[in-house]
């Protein structure tokens, strides 16, 4: 096991996607932003799907709206490359349904797991354990599941349907998200557990 | 220091981080988390690339994300210890108590089941909130958009049946 752990750092640093330091810094800020915006809280993530809080959709929409425009120009001027996940319809839909059920019950996504554990939440840690077992079962079953995941529709993007108007579509997409985020009402679940401590 | 940043500032900060990670000055790849989880799981359960085709497929991306997750843990720990000062051992979220029950056992069992479903689902779909919704959405990837619609739609429907109705507070 120790060998595998050392090897992990070795693979990561030789993959051509930044030095170990850069990867750790990206993770550090990712975790810090999640925690500082309280995106990791059950009350925010599960709360948004039972209409108790609107922080998660608003923050996610701003992130995607700004990033989509930034990414467009980064790629346009060769400062970045798109890495599009293929649309394997059966796998994506079946996976999304399972994911959605898990998400509203646990109230954390796979990165917020770790953030919540770092805040001392035991239920999040149990969720991580469940996730570890879930991944292992998937890895074990993968050869037999592969056939059922459906046709690979390729690396489709929304702009693929509007050839020649990529920039316009990106701006409209971004604008709609920003406007929706702005218009969504401010609903905030006030957690008394946050008030009691100093 | 404020204990929480507002949604718009969180969104701006997150997209700046995304620019950095995506650009050649950072990692030249978008952020993702669940492949890293699967990779860590393979270490814990001793599943290696020689015997499991899935691990061979995800090894490179998984190792990158696993290292990133180490950073995520410390980023969260840093903020919870020094800025939000919210670090403390807890078992049940407040909203769960309000809308579900007060049983630690129930919360733990459901957490395990939900964690299992989350990760199994994320692997089946090829990504999670980070990889599909945030990074996928930012690249206008159809896989990300389809994932977002089905995951959030299912979440809302499940939430309606799983939790008790909202109690009106008369105060």
CSV table of C-alpha atoms in Angstrom, one decimal:
chain,number,residue,atom,x,y,z
A,1,UNK,CA,0.0,0.0,0.0
A,2,UNK,CA,2.8,2.4,0.9
A,3,UNK,CA,4.3,1.7,-2.6
A,4,UNK,CA,1.0,2.6,-4.2
A,5,UNK,CA,0.8,5.9,-2.2
A,6,UNK,CA,4.3,6.9,-3.2
A,7,UNK,CA,3.6,5.9,-6.8
A,8,UNK,CA,0.5,8.1,-6.8
A,9,UNK,CA,2.6,11.2,-6.3
A,10,UNK,CA,5.0,9.9,-8.9
A,11,UNK,CA,2.3,9.4,-11.5
A,12,UNK,CA,0.7,12.7,-10.7
A,13,UNK,CA,3.9,14.8,-11.1
A,14,UNK,CA,4.8,13.1,-14.3
A,15,UNK,CA,1.5,13.5,-16.0
A,16,UNK,CA,2.3,16.8,-17.5
A,17,UNK,CA,-0.5,18.6,-15.6
A,18,UNK,CA,1.4,20.7,-13.2
A,19,UNK,CA,4.0,20.0,-10.5
A,20,UNK,CA,3.0,18.3,-7.2
A,21,UNK,CA,3.1,21.8,-5.7
A,22,UNK,CA,0.7,23.2,-8.2
A,23,UNK,CA,-1.8,20.3,-7.9
A,24,UNK,CA,-1.7,20.6,-4.1
A,25,UNK,CA,-2.3,24.4,-4.3
A,26,UNK,CA,-5.2,23.9,-6.6
A,27,UNK,CA,-6.7,21.4,-4.2
A,28,UNK,CA,-6.0,23.7,-1.2
A,29,UNK,CA,-7.8,26.6,-2.7
A,30,UNK,CA,-10.6,24.4,-4.0
A,31,UNK,CA,-11.2,23.1,-0.5
A,32,UNK,CA,-10.8,26.5,1.1
A,33,UNK,CA,-13.4,28.1,-1.3
A,34,UNK,CA,-15.8,25.3,-0.7
A,35,UNK,CA,-15.5,25.6,3.1
A,36,UNK,CA,-15.5,29.4,3.2
A,37,UNK,CA,-18.7,29.6,1.1
A,38,UNK,CA,-20.1,26.8,3.2
A,39,UNK,CA,-20.9,24.8,0.1
A,40,UNK,CA,-20.0,21.7,2.1
A,41,UNK,CA,-22.8,22.0,4.5
A,42,UNK,CA,-25.7,19.5,4.4
A,43,UNK,CA,-28.0,22.5,4.9
A,44,UNK,CA,-26.7,24.1,1.7
A,45,UNK,CA,-26.3,21.1,-0.6
A,46,UNK,CA,-29.3,19.0,0.5
A,47,UNK,CA,-31.1,22.2,1.6
A,48,UNK,CA,-31.1,23.5,-2.0
A,49,UNK,CA,-32.9,20.5,-3.3
A,50,UNK,CA,-35.6,20.7,-0.6
A,51,UNK,CA,-35.9,24.5,-1.1
A,52,UNK,CA,-34.4,25.6,2.2
A,53,UNK,CA,-31.4,27.4,0.7
A,54,UNK,CA,-30.3,28.9,-2.7
A,55,UNK,CA,-26.6,29.4,-2.2
A,56,UNK,CA,-25.5,26.3,-4.1
A,57,UNK,CA,-27.3,26.9,-7.4
A,58,UNK,CA,-26.4,30.6,-7.4
A,59,UNK,CA,-22.7,30.0,-6.7
A,60,UNK,CA,-22.6,27.2,-9.2
A,61,UNK,CA,-24.2,29.3,-11.9
A,62,UNK,CA,-21.8,32.2,-11.4
A,63,UNK,CA,-18.9,29.8,-11.5
A,64,UNK,CA,-20.0,28.1,-14.8
A,65,UNK,CA,-21.1,31.4,-16.4
A,66,UNK,CA,-17.7,33.1,-15.8
A,67,UNK,CA,-15.6,30.0,-16.4
A,68,UNK,CA,-17.4,29.2,-19.7
A,69,UNK,CA,-16.3,32.6,-21.1
A,70,UNK,CA,-12.8,32.4,-19.6
A,71,UNK,CA,-12.3,28.9,-21.0
A,72,UNK,CA,-13.5,30.0,-24.4
A,73,UNK,CA,-10.8,32.7,-24.7
A,74,UNK,CA,-8.1,30.6,-23.0
A,75,UNK,CA,-8.6,27.9,-25.7
A,76,UNK,CA,-9.0,30.5,-28.5
A,77,UNK,CA,-5.6,31.9,-27.7
A,78,UNK,CA,-3.9,28.6,-27.0
A,79,UNK,CA,-3.6,29.0,-23.3
A,80,UNK,CA,-5.7,25.9,-22.6
A,81,UNK,CA,-7.4,22.8,-24.1
A,82,UNK,CA,-10.9,21.6,-23.7
A,83,UNK,CA,-11.2,18.2,-22.0
A,84,UNK,CA,-14.7,17.1,-22.8
A,85,UNK,CA,-16.1,14.0,-21.2
A,86,UNK,CA,-17.9,11.7,-23.7
A,87,UNK,CA,-21.7,11.5,-23.7
A,88,UNK,CA,-22.4,7.8,-23.0
A,89,UNK,CA,-26.1,8.3,-22.6
A,90,UNK,CA,-27.1,5.2,-20.6
A,91,UNK,CA,-24.2,5.5,-18.2
A,92,UNK,CA,-24.6,9.3,-17.7
A,93,UNK,CA,-28.4,9.1,-17.1
A,94,UNK,CA,-28.3,6.0,-14.9
A,95,UNK,CA,-25.3,7.4,-13.0
A,96,UNK,CA,-26.9,10.8,-12.6
A,97,UNK,CA,-30.0,9.3,-11.1
A,98,UNK,CA,-28.0,7.3,-8.5
A,99,UNK,CA,-25.9,10.4,-7.8
A,100,UNK,CA,-28.9,12.6,-7.3
A,101,UNK,CA,-30.4,10.3,-4.8
A,102,UNK,CA,-27.1,10.0,-2.9
A,103,UNK,CA,-26.6,13.7,-3.1
A,104,UNK,CA,-29.9,14.8,-1.4
A,105,UNK,CA,-29.5,12.2,1.3
A,106,UNK,CA,-25.8,12.7,2.2
A,107,UNK,CA,-25.9,16.4,1.3
A,108,UNK,CA,-22.3,16.5,0.1
A,109,UNK,CA,-20.6,16.0,-3.3
A,110,UNK,CA,-17.3,14.0,-3.6
A,111,UNK,CA,-15.1,17.0,-3.0
A,112,UNK,CA,-17.2,18.4,-0.2
A,113,UNK,CA,-16.9,15.0,1.5
A,114,UNK,CA,-13.3,15.8,2.3
A,115,UNK,CA,-14.0,19.3,3.3
A,116,UNK,CA,-16.6,18.2,5.7
A,117,UNK,CA,-14.4,15.6,7.2
A,118,UNK,CA,-11.8,18.3,7.8
A,119,UNK,CA,-14.4,20.2,9.8
A,120,UNK,CA,-15.0,17.1,12.1
A,121,UNK,CA,-18.2,15.8,10.6
A,122,UNK,CA,-18.4,12.1,11.4
A,123,UNK,CA,-21.4,11.5,9.1
A,124,UNK,CA,-19.4,12.8,6.2
A,125,UNK,CA,-16.6,10.4,7.0
A,126,UNK,CA,-19.1,7.5,7.0
A,127,UNK,CA,-20.2,8.9,3.6
A,128,UNK,CA,-16.6,8.7,2.4
A,129,UNK,CA,-16.4,5.1,3.5
A,130,UNK,CA,-19.6,4.3,1.7
A,131,UNK,CA,-18.1,6.0,-1.4
A,132,UNK,CA,-14.9,4.0,-1.1
A,133,UNK,CA,-16.9,0.7,-1.1
A,134,UNK,CA,-19.1,2.0,-3.9
A,135,UNK,CA,-16.1,2.8,-6.1
A,136,UNK,CA,-14.5,-0.6,-5.3
A,137,UNK,CA,-17.7,-2.4,-6.2
A,138,UNK,CA,-17.9,-0.4,-9.5
A,139,UNK,CA,-14.2,-1.3,-10.3
A,140,UNK,CA,-15.0,-4.9,-9.6
A,141,UNK,CA,-18.1,-5.0,-11.8
A,142,UNK,CA,-16.8,-2.7,-14.6
A,143,UNK,CA,-16.0,-5.4,-17.1
A,144,UNK,CA,-19.6,-6.6,-17.0
A,145,UNK,CA,-21.2,-3.1,-16.7
A,146,UNK,CA,-19.3,-1.7,-19.7
A,147,UNK,CA,-21.7,-3.3,-22.2
A,148,UNK,CA,-24.8,-1.8,-20.6
A,149,UNK,CA,-23.6,1.8,-20.6
A,150,UNK,CA,-25.0,2.5,-24.0
A,151,UNK,CA,-23.7,4.1,-27.2
A,152,UNK,CA,-20.9,6.7,-26.9
A,153,UNK,CA,-22.1,9.8,-28.6
A,154,UNK,CA,-18.7,11.4,-28.5
A,155,UNK,CA,-17.3,14.6,-27.1
A,156,UNK,CA,-20.4,16.7,-27.8
A,157,UNK,CA,-20.6,20.3,-26.8
A,158,UNK,CA,-23.6,22.6,-26.8
A,159,UNK,CA,-21.9,24.8,-29.3
A,160,UNK,CA,-21.5,21.7,-31.6
A,161,UNK,CA,-25.1,22.3,-32.7
A,162,UNK,CA,-24.4,25.9,-33.6
A,163,UNK,CA,-21.3,25.8,-35.7
A,164,UNK,CA,-19.9,29.2,-36.6
A,165,UNK,CA,-21.7,30.9,-33.6
A,166,UNK,CA,-19.6,29.5,-30.8
A,167,UNK,CA,-18.8,32.8,-29.1
A,168,UNK,CA,-22.4,34.0,-29.3
A,169,UNK,CA,-23.8,30.7,-27.9
A,170,UNK,CA,-21.2,30.9,-25.1
A,171,UNK,CA,-22.2,34.4,-24.2
A,172,UNK,CA,-26.0,33.6,-24.3
A,173,UNK,CA,-25.4,30.5,-22.1
A,174,UNK,CA,-23.3,32.5,-19.7
A,175,UNK,CA,-25.8,35.4,-19.7
A,176,UNK,CA,-28.8,33.2,-19.0
A,177,UNK,CA,-27.0,31.6,-16.0
A,178,UNK,CA,-25.9,34.9,-14.6
A,179,UNK,CA,-29.4,36.3,-14.9
A,180,UNK,CA,-31.0,33.2,-13.3
A,181,UNK,CA,-28.5,33.4,-10.4
A,182,UNK,CA,-29.3,37.1,-9.9
A,183,UNK,CA,-33.1,36.5,-10.0
A,184,UNK,CA,-33.2,33.5,-7.8
A,185,UNK,CA,-34.5,34.6,-4.4
A,186,UNK,CA,-32.2,34.7,-1.4
A,187,UNK,CA,-33.2,31.9,0.8
A,188,UNK,CA,-30.8,31.2,3.6
A,189,UNK,CA,-31.1,28.4,6.1
A,190,UNK,CA,-29.8,29.7,9.3
A,191,UNK,CA,-28.1,26.9,11.2
A,192,UNK,CA,-28.2,27.6,14.9
A,193,UNK,CA,-25.2,25.3,15.3
A,194,UNK,CA,-23.2,28.1,13.6
A,195,UNK,CA,-24.3,30.8,16.0
A,196,UNK,CA,-23.4,29.2,19.3
A,197,UNK,CA,-19.7,29.1,18.9
A,198,UNK,CA,-17.1,31.8,18.7
B,1,UNK,CA,-12.8,38.2,9.2
B,2,UNK,CA,-16.4,37.3,8.1
B,3,UNK,CA,-17.4,33.7,8.7
B,4,UNK,CA,-18.8,33.2,5.3
B,5,UNK,CA,-18.4,34.7,1.8
B,6,UNK,CA,-21.6,35.4,-0.2
B,7,UNK,CA,-22.6,33.3,-3.3
B,8,UNK,CA,-21.4,35.8,-5.9
B,9,UNK,CA,-17.9,36.1,-4.3
B,10,UNK,CA,-17.7,32.3,-4.0
B,11,UNK,CA,-18.6,32.0,-7.6
B,12,UNK,CA,-16.0,34.6,-8.7
B,13,UNK,CA,-13.3,33.0,-6.6
B,14,UNK,CA,-14.1,29.5,-7.9
B,15,UNK,CA,-14.0,30.6,-11.5
B,16,UNK,CA,-10.6,32.3,-11.0
B,17,UNK,CA,-9.3,29.0,-9.6
B,18,UNK,CA,-10.8,27.2,-12.6
B,19,UNK,CA,-9.0,29.6,-15.0
B,20,UNK,CA,-5.7,28.9,-13.2
B,21,UNK,CA,-6.2,25.1,-13.2
B,22,UNK,CA,-7.5,25.0,-16.8
B,23,UNK,CA,-4.7,27.2,-18.3
B,24,UNK,CA,-1.2,26.1,-19.2
B,25,UNK,CA,0.1,28.2,-16.3
B,26,UNK,CA,-1.7,25.9,-13.9
B,27,UNK,CA,-2.4,22.3,-14.7
B,28,UNK,CA,-3.8,22.5,-18.2
B,29,UNK,CA,-6.8,20.4,-17.2
B,30,UNK,CA,-10.1,21.1,-15.5
B,31,UNK,CA,-10.8,20.1,-11.9
B,32,UNK,CA,-12.5,16.8,-11.0
B,33,UNK,CA,-12.8,14.9,-7.8
B,34,UNK,CA,-14.6,11.6,-8.1
B,35,UNK,CA,-12.0,9.8,-10.2
B,36,UNK,CA,-9.6,10.6,-7.4
B,37,UNK,CA,-12.0,9.0,-4.9
B,38,UNK,CA,-12.1,5.9,-7.1
B,39,UNK,CA,-8.3,5.9,-7.2
B,40,UNK,CA,-8.0,6.2,-3.4
B,41,UNK,CA,-10.5,3.4,-3.1
B,42,UNK,CA,-8.4,1.1,-5.3
B,43,UNK,CA,-5.4,1.7,-3.0
B,44,UNK,CA,-7.4,0.9,0.1
B,45,UNK,CA,-8.9,-2.3,-1.4
B,46,UNK,CA,-5.6,-3.3,-3.0
B,47,UNK,CA,-7.0,-3.2,-6.6
B,48,UNK,CA,-4.2,-2.6,-9.0
B,49,UNK,CA,-4.1,-1.7,-12.7
B,50,UNK,CA,-2.7,-5.1,-13.7
B,51,UNK,CA,-5.8,-6.9,-12.5
B,52,UNK,CA,-8.5,-4.4,-12.9
B,53,UNK,CA,-9.1,-2.8,-16.3
B,54,UNK,CA,-10.9,0.2,-14.8
B,55,UNK,CA,-8.0,1.2,-12.7
B,56,UNK,CA,-5.7,1.0,-15.7
B,57,UNK,CA,-8.1,3.3,-17.5
B,58,UNK,CA,-8.3,6.0,-14.8
B,59,UNK,CA,-4.8,5.6,-13.2
B,60,UNK,CA,-3.3,8.9,-14.6
B,61,UNK,CA,-6.3,11.1,-14.0
B,62,UNK,CA,-7.1,9.4,-10.8
B,63,UNK,CA,-3.6,10.0,-9.3
B,64,UNK,CA,-3.8,13.7,-10.2
B,65,UNK,CA,-7.2,14.0,-8.5
B,66,UNK,CA,-6.1,12.0,-5.5
B,67,UNK,CA,-3.2,14.4,-4.9
B,68,UNK,CA,-5.6,17.3,-5.4
B,69,UNK,CA,-7.9,15.8,-2.8
B,70,UNK,CA,-5.1,15.9,-0.3
B,71,UNK,CA,-4.9,19.6,-0.9
B,72,UNK,CA,-8.7,19.9,-0.6
B,73,UNK,CA,-8.6,18.3,2.8
B,74,UNK,CA,-6.0,20.7,4.1
B,75,UNK,CA,-7.7,23.7,2.5
B,76,UNK,CA,-10.9,22.9,4.3
B,77,UNK,CA,-9.1,22.2,7.5
B,78,UNK,CA,-7.2,25.5,7.3
B,79,UNK,CA,-10.4,27.5,6.9
B,80,UNK,CA,-12.4,25.6,9.5
B,81,UNK,CA,-9.6,26.0,12.1
B,82,UNK,CA,-8.5,29.6,11.5
B,83,UNK,CA,-11.3,31.5,9.7
B,84,UNK,CA,-14.8,30.0,10.2
B,85,UNK,CA,-13.6,28.4,13.4
B,86,UNK,CA,-16.2,25.8,12.8
B,87,UNK,CA,-14.1,22.8,13.5
B,88,UNK,CA,-15.8,20.4,16.0
B,89,UNK,CA,-16.8,16.8,16.1
B,90,UNK,CA,-20.4,16.5,15.0
B,91,UNK,CA,-22.7,13.6,14.0
B,92,UNK,CA,-26.0,14.9,12.7
B,93,UNK,CA,-26.6,18.1,10.6
B,94,UNK,CA,-29.2,20.5,12.0
B,95,UNK,CA,-31.5,20.4,9.0
B,96,UNK,CA,-31.5,16.5,9.2
B,97,UNK,CA,-32.7,16.8,12.7
B,98,UNK,CA,-35.5,19.1,11.7
B,99,UNK,CA,-36.7,17.3,8.6
B,100,UNK,CA,-35.7,13.6,9.3
B,101,UNK,CA,-34.9,12.4,12.8
B,102,UNK,CA,-32.5,12.7,15.8
B,103,UNK,CA,-31.0,9.2,15.5
B,104,UNK,CA,-27.2,9.0,15.0
B,105,UNK,CA,-27.6,5.4,13.9
B,106,UNK,CA,-30.1,6.4,11.2
B,107,UNK,CA,-27.9,9.3,9.9
B,108,UNK,CA,-24.8,7.0,9.8
B,109,UNK,CA,-26.6,4.2,7.9
B,110,UNK,CA,-28.1,6.6,5.4
B,111,UNK,CA,-24.7,8.4,5.0
B,112,UNK,CA,-23.1,5.1,4.1
B,113,UNK,CA,-25.8,4.1,1.6
B,114,UNK,CA,-25.8,7.6,0.1
B,115,UNK,CA,-22.0,7.7,-0.1
B,116,UNK,CA,-22.1,4.4,-1.9
B,117,UNK,CA,-24.8,5.5,-4.4
B,118,UNK,CA,-23.0,8.8,-5.0
B,119,UNK,CA,-19.7,7.3,-5.9
B,120,UNK,CA,-21.2,4.3,-7.8
B,121,UNK,CA,-23.3,6.8,-9.7
B,122,UNK,CA,-20.5,9.2,-10.3
B,123,UNK,CA,-18.3,6.4,-11.7
B,124,UNK,CA,-21.1,5.1,-13.9
B,125,UNK,CA,-21.6,8.6,-15.3
B,126,UNK,CA,-17.9,9.4,-15.5
B,127,UNK,CA,-17.9,12.4,-13.2
B,128,UNK,CA,-19.6,14.2,-10.3
B,129,UNK,CA,-20.5,17.8,-9.4
B,130,UNK,CA,-17.0,19.0,-10.0
B,131,UNK,CA,-16.1,17.2,-13.2
B,132,UNK,CA,-19.5,17.1,-14.9
B,133,UNK,CA,-21.5,20.1,-13.6
B,134,UNK,CA,-18.9,22.7,-12.9
B,135,UNK,CA,-16.0,21.7,-15.2
B,136,UNK,CA,-18.3,20.1,-17.8
B,137,UNK,CA,-20.8,23.0,-17.7
B,138,UNK,CA,-18.0,25.5,-18.1
B,139,UNK,CA,-16.9,23.8,-21.3
B,140,UNK,CA,-20.5,23.6,-22.5
B,141,UNK,CA,-20.1,19.8,-22.6
B,142,UNK,CA,-23.4,18.0,-23.3
B,143,UNK,CA,-22.4,15.1,-20.9
B,144,UNK,CA,-22.2,17.7,-18.1
B,145,UNK,CA,-25.5,19.4,-19.0
B,146,UNK,CA,-27.4,16.0,-19.3
B,147,UNK,CA,-25.8,14.9,-16.0
B,148,UNK,CA,-26.8,18.1,-14.2
B,149,UNK,CA,-30.5,17.9,-15.4
B,150,UNK,CA,-30.9,14.3,-14.3
B,151,UNK,CA,-28.9,14.4,-11.1
B,152,UNK,CA,-30.6,17.6,-9.8
B,153,UNK,CA,-34.0,16.5,-11.0
B,154,UNK,CA,-33.7,13.2,-9.2
B,155,UNK,CA,-32.4,14.9,-6.1
B,156,UNK,CA,-35.4,17.2,-5.9
B,157,UNK,CA,-37.9,14.4,-6.4
B,158,UNK,CA,-36.1,12.2,-3.9
B,159,UNK,CA,-35.9,15.0,-1.4
B,160,UNK,CA,-39.7,15.4,-1.5
B,161,UNK,CA,-40.3,11.9,-0.5
B,162,UNK,CA,-37.4,11.3,1.8
B,163,UNK,CA,-37.8,14.2,4.1
B,164,UNK,CA,-40.7,15.4,6.2
B,165,UNK,CA,-42.7,18.4,5.0
B,166,UNK,CA,-41.4,21.8,6.1
B,167,UNK,CA,-42.8,22.9,9.4
B,168,UNK,CA,-44.0,26.5,9.4
B,169,UNK,CA,-42.4,28.4,12.3
B,170,UNK,CA,-44.7,30.7,14.1
B,171,UNK,CA,-42.3,33.1,15.7
